[in-house]
XYZ file of C-alpha atoms in Angstrom:
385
model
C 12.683 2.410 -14.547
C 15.017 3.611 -17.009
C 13.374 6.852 -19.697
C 13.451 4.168 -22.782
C 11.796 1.702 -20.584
C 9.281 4.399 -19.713
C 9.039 5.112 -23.573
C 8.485 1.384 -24.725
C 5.726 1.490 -22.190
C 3.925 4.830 -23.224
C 4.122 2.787 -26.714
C 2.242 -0.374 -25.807
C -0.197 1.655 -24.027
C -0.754 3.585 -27.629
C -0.633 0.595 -29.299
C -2.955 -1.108 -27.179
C -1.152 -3.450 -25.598
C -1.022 -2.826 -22.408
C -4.317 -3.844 -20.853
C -6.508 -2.235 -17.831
C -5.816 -5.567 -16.206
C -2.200 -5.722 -16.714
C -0.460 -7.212 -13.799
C 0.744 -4.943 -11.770
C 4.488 -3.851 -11.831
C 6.408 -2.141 -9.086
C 9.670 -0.381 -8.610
C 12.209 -2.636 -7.324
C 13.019 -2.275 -3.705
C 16.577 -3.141 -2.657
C 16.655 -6.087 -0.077
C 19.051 -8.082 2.228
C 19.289 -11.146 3.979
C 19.459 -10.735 7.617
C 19.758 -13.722 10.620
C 17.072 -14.295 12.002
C 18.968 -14.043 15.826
C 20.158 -10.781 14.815
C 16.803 -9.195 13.952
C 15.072 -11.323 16.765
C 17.158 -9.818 19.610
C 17.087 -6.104 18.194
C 13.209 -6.400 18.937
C 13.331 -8.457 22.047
C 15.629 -5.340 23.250
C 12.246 -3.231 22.351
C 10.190 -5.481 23.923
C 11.994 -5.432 27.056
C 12.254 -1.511 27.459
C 8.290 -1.809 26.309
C 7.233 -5.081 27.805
C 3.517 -3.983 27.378
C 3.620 -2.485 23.618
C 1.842 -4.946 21.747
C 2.803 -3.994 18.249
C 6.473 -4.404 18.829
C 5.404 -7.776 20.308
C 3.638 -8.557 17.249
C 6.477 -7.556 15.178
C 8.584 -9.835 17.059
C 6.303 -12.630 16.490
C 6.158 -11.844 12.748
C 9.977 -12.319 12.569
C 9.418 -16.079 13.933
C 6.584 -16.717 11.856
C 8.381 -15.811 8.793
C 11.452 -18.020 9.950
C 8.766 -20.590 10.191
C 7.589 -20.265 6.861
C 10.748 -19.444 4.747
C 12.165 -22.922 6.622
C 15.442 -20.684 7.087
C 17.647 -18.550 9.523
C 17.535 -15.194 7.330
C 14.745 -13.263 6.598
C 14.247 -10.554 3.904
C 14.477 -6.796 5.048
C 14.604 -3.379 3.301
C 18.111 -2.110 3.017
C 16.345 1.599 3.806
C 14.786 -0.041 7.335
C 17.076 -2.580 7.903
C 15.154 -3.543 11.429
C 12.360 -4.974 10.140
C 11.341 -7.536 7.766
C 10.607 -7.214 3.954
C 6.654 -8.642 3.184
C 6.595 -7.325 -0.313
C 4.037 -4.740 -1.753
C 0.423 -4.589 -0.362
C 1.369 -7.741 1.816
C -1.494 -9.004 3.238
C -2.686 -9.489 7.363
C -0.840 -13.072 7.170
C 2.618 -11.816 5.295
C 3.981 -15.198 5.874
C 1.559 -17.564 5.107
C 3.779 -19.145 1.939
C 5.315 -22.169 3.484
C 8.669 -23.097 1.941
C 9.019 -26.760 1.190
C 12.216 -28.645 2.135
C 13.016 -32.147 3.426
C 16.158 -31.130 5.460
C 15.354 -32.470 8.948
C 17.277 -29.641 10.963
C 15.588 -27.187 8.828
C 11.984 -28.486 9.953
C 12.696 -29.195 13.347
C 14.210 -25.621 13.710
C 10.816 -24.175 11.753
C 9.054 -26.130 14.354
C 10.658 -23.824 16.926
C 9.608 -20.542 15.845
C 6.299 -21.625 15.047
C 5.647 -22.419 19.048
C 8.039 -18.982 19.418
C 5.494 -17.124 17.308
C 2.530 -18.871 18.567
C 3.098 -17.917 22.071
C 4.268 -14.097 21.400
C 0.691 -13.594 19.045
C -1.010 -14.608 22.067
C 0.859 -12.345 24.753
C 0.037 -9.409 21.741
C -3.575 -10.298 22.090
C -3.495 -9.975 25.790
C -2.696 -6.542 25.499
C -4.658 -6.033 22.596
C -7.514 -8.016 21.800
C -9.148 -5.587 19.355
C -6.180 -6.156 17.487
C -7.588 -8.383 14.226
C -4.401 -8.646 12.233
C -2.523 -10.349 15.850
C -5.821 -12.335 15.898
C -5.469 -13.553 12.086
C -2.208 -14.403 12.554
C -2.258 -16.519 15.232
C -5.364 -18.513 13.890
C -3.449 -19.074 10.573
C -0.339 -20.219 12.721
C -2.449 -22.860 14.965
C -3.683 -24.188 11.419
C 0.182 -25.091 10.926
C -0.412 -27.394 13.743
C -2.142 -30.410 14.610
C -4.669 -27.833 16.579
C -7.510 -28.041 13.631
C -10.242 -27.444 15.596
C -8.288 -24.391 17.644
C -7.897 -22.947 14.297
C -10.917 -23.165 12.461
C -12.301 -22.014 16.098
C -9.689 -18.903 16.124
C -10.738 -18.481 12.173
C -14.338 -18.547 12.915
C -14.290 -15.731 15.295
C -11.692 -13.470 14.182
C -13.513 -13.310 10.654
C -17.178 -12.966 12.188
C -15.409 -9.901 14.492
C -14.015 -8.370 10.858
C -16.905 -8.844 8.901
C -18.804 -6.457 11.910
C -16.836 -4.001 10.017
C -16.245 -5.128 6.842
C -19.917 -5.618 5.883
C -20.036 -1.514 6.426
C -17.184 -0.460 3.713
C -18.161 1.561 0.461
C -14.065 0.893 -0.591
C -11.050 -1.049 -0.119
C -7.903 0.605 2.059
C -4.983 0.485 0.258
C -3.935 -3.160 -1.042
C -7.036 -4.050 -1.388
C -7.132 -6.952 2.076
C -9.862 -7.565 4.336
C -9.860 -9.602 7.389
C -13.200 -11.158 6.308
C -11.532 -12.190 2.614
C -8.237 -13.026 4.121
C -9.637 -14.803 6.921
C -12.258 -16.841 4.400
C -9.048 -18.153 2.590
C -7.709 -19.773 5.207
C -10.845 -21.001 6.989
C -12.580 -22.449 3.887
C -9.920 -25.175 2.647
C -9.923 -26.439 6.857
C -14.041 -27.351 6.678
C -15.662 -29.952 5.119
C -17.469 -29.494 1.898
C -20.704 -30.925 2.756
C -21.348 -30.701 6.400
C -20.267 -26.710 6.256
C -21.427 -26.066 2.713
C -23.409 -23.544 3.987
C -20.929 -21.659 5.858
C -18.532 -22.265 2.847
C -21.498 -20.444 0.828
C -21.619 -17.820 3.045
C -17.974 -17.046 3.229
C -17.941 -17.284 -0.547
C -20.508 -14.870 -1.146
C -18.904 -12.183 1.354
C -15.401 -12.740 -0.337
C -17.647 -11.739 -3.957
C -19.157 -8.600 -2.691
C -15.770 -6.861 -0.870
C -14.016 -7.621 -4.030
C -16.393 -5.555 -6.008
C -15.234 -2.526 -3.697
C -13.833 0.331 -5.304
C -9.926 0.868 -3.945
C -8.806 4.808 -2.747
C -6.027 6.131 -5.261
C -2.898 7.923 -4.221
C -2.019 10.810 -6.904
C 0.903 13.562 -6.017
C -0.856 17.008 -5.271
C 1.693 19.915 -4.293
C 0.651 22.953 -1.992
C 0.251 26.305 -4.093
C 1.585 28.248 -0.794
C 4.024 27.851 2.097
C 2.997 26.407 5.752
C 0.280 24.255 4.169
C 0.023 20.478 6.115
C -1.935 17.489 3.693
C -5.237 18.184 5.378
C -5.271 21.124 4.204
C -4.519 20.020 0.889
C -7.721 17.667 1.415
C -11.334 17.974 0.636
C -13.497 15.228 1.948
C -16.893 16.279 1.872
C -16.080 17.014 -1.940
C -18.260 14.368 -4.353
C -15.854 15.412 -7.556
C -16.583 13.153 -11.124
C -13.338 12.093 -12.733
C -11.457 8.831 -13.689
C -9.308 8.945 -10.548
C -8.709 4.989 -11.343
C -7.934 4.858 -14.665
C -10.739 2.607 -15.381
C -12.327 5.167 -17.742
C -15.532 5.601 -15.974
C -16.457 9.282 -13.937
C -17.013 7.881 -10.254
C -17.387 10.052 -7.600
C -14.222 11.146 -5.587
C -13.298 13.097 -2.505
C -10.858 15.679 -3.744
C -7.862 18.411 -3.271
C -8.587 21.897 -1.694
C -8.472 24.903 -3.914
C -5.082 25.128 -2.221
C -3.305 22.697 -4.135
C -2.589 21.463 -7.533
C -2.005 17.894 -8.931
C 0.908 16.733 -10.358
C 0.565 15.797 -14.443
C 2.086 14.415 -17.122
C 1.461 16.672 -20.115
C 4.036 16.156 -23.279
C 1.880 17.830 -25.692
C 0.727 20.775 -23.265
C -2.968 20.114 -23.919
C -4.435 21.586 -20.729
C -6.481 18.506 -20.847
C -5.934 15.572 -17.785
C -9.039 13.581 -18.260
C -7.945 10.878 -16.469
C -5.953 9.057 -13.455
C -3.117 7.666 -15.592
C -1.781 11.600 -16.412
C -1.374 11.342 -13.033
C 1.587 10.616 -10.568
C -0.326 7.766 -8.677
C -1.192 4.377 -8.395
C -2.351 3.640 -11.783
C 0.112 5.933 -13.862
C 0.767 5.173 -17.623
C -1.359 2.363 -16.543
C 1.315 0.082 -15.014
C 0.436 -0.051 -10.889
C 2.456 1.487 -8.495
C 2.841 1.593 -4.695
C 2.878 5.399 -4.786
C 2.944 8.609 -6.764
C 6.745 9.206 -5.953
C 7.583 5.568 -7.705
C 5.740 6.095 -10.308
C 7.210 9.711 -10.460
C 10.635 7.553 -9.937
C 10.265 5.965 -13.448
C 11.423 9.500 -14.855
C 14.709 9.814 -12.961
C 16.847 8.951 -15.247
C 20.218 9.555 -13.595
C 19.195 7.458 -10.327
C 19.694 10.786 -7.893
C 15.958 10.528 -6.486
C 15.083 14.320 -7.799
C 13.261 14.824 -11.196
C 15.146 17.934 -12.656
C 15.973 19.800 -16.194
C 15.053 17.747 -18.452
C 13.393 15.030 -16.450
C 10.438 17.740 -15.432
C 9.925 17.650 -19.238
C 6.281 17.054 -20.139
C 5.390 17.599 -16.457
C 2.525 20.410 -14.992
C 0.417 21.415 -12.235
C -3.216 21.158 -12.593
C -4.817 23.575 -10.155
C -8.644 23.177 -10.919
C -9.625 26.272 -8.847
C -13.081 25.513 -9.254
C -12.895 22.022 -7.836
C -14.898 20.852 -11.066
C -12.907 17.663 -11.765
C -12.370 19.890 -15.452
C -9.331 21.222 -16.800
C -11.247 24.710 -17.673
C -8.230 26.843 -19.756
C -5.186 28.325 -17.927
C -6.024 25.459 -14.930
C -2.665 23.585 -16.104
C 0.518 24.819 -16.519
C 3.926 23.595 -16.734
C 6.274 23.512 -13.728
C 8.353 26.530 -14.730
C 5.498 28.346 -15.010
C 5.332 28.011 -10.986
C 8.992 28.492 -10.312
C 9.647 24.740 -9.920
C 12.966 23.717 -10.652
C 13.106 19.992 -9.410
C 11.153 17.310 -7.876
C 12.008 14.784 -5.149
C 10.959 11.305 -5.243
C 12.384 10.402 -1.854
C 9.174 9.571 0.553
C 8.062 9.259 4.033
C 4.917 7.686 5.511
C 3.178 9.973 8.006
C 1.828 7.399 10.750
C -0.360 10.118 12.283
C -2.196 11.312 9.242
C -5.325 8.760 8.867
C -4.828 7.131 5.417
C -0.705 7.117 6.611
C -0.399 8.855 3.517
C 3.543 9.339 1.600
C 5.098 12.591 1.847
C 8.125 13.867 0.288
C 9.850 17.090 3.530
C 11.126 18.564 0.594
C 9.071 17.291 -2.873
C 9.291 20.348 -4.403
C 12.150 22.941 -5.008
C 11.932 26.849 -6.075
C 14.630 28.903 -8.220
C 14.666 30.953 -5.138
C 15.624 27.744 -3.233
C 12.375 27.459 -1.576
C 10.892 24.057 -0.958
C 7.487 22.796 -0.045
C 6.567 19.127 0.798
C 4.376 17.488 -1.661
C 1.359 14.912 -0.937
C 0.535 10.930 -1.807
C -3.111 11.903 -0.983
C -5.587 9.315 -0.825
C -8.712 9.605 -3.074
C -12.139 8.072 -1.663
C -15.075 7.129 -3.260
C -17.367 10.265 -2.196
C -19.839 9.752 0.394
C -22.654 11.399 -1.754
């Protein structure tokens, strides 16, 4: 997002007319049109060398299912990861479940193919996995694409009785906000019959109501205040921390950072005051909605080179609230140079092994002694206490 874009924005917002609800807007990611053949045999080569890893399977079946649905030969992928296919921001369990219409015959009849292709591969990935509730999902939506009603509503029936075992349970929403239990309900639902399963139809309805009244976990940038530090130890989840880490302007409860670390603010004015989520570099900051921190950080790069520097860090500061308060107390927020920091990166990673697969940026912040240190996407929760 381009500084004056950024600047028109941080206007509406003080004019008021940027609402809490505003629809969500994202950076841009850069995609390409691949064959479907191409991608299909790349992962059937990882299948073969792994003919029992069930996730590559899946992915595999994915690529079909979204042929299916798209009606066409090329699928979407990332230009960054190139391998795999593009489902868009927060995509849900079912990523393909917009059908395309056309009336080209060769079109259907070639849709027709991956959808047994995809059927077939979702069920060998339940064979080796059936725990697996997204594989399970996806092949009950597929068999609704069929003449198989009953199969499906079957399928539907179970694999959303097996999520809401765990569903029922949560105190928040993961990250995009899905559910197999409110997923699953949306595809079920329109496949019964109003008044023989009203009651089931009632019951689904009123499950959908209460997980959508879940808080969601927000993801704002926190860098380590020493070298050798790993995101856990930038974490502290027994902490029960009041703040408006949503930008809804109420003081819930969070889990918090470590005395450790610092988060990452926007402070033009040098106030020493961050009252709330959107001074943050996180999901909700200056209240548009981003994926991460580092995109929303990303709206400040000016020049396109993926590292915040000179005067792109203007405005910018590290909160370190020693006491672990959730209050800027005075001298708790200074500005970058004020900690040696002479750039920023924006360029991410996910970390698969870290348990909310949180973003990381190797090298997120850089020293005028040519130091770096990795900075953190770390995931607030809604504290247990």
């Amino acid at each position: 997002m381009p500084r004056f874009c950024f600047k028109l924005v941080l206007a509406l917002i003080a004019l008021g007319t940027v609402a809490e609800g505003a629809r969500a807007i994202y950076m841009r990611v850069e995609t390409d049109k691949v064959p479907v053949g191409r991608l299909a045999k790349n992962l059937e080569e990882v299948v073969k060398k792994n003919p029992k890893d069930a996730n590559a399977i899946l992915n595999l079946a994915r690529v079909h299912a979204m042929a299916y649905s798209l009606r066409s030969e090329d699928v979407p992928v990332d230009k960054k990861a190139p391998d795999s296919i593009w489902f868009g921001y927060e995509s849900p369990f079912v990523p393909f479940r917009s059908v395309a219409k056309v009336d080209d015959k060769e079109k259907l009849k070639a849709a027709q193919e991956h959808l047994k292709t995809a059927i077939k591969l979702y069920e060998d990935a339940i064979k080796l996995a059936p725990d697996d509730l997204r594989a399970k999902l996806g092949h009950a939506w597929l068999l609704s694409q069929t003449d198989k009603n009953d199969d499906a509503i079957k399928a539907l029936r179970e694999v959303i009785d097996e999520g809401w075992k765990k569903d029922k349970d949560l105190k928040a929403l993961g990250l995009g906000g899905h559910t197999i239990t409110a997923e699953g309900a949306g595809y079920l639902i329109p496949l019964l019959d109003k008044e023989k399963d009203k009651d089931e139809i009632a019951t689904l309805t009123e499950r959908v109501s209460t997980l959508k009244k879940l808080p969601r976990p927000v993801t704002p940038i926190a860098v380590p205040l020493k070298d050798g530090l790993t995101a856990i130890d930038l974490e502290d989840r027994n902490a029960s921390v009041a703040f408006d880490a949503d930008g809804t302007g109420l003081q819930k409860k969070w889990t918090w950072i470590s005395a450790h670390a610092a988060w990452l603010v926007h402070d033009p004015k040098r106030s020493g005051k961050i009252t709330s989520a959107l001074q943050m570099f996180g999901g909700v900051t200056f209240w548009l909605f981003w994926e991460t921190g580092y995109d929303a950080l990303a709206s400040l790069d000016d020049n396109g080179d993926g590292v915040i520097a000179d005067k792109e860090l203007e405005g910018l500061s590290l909160w370190h609230d020693a006491n672990g308060n959730g209050v800027c107390d005075p001298g708790e927020v200074k500005p970058l140079s004020e900690h040696g920091i002479v750039s920023l990166s924006c360029k991410f990673t996910r970390d698969p092994k870290h348990p909310d697969r949180i973003a990381y940026s190797k090298v997120g912040a850089t020293f005028r002694d040519g130091a770096t240190r990795p900075t953190f996407d770390l995931v607030l929760h809604p504290a247990k206490k």
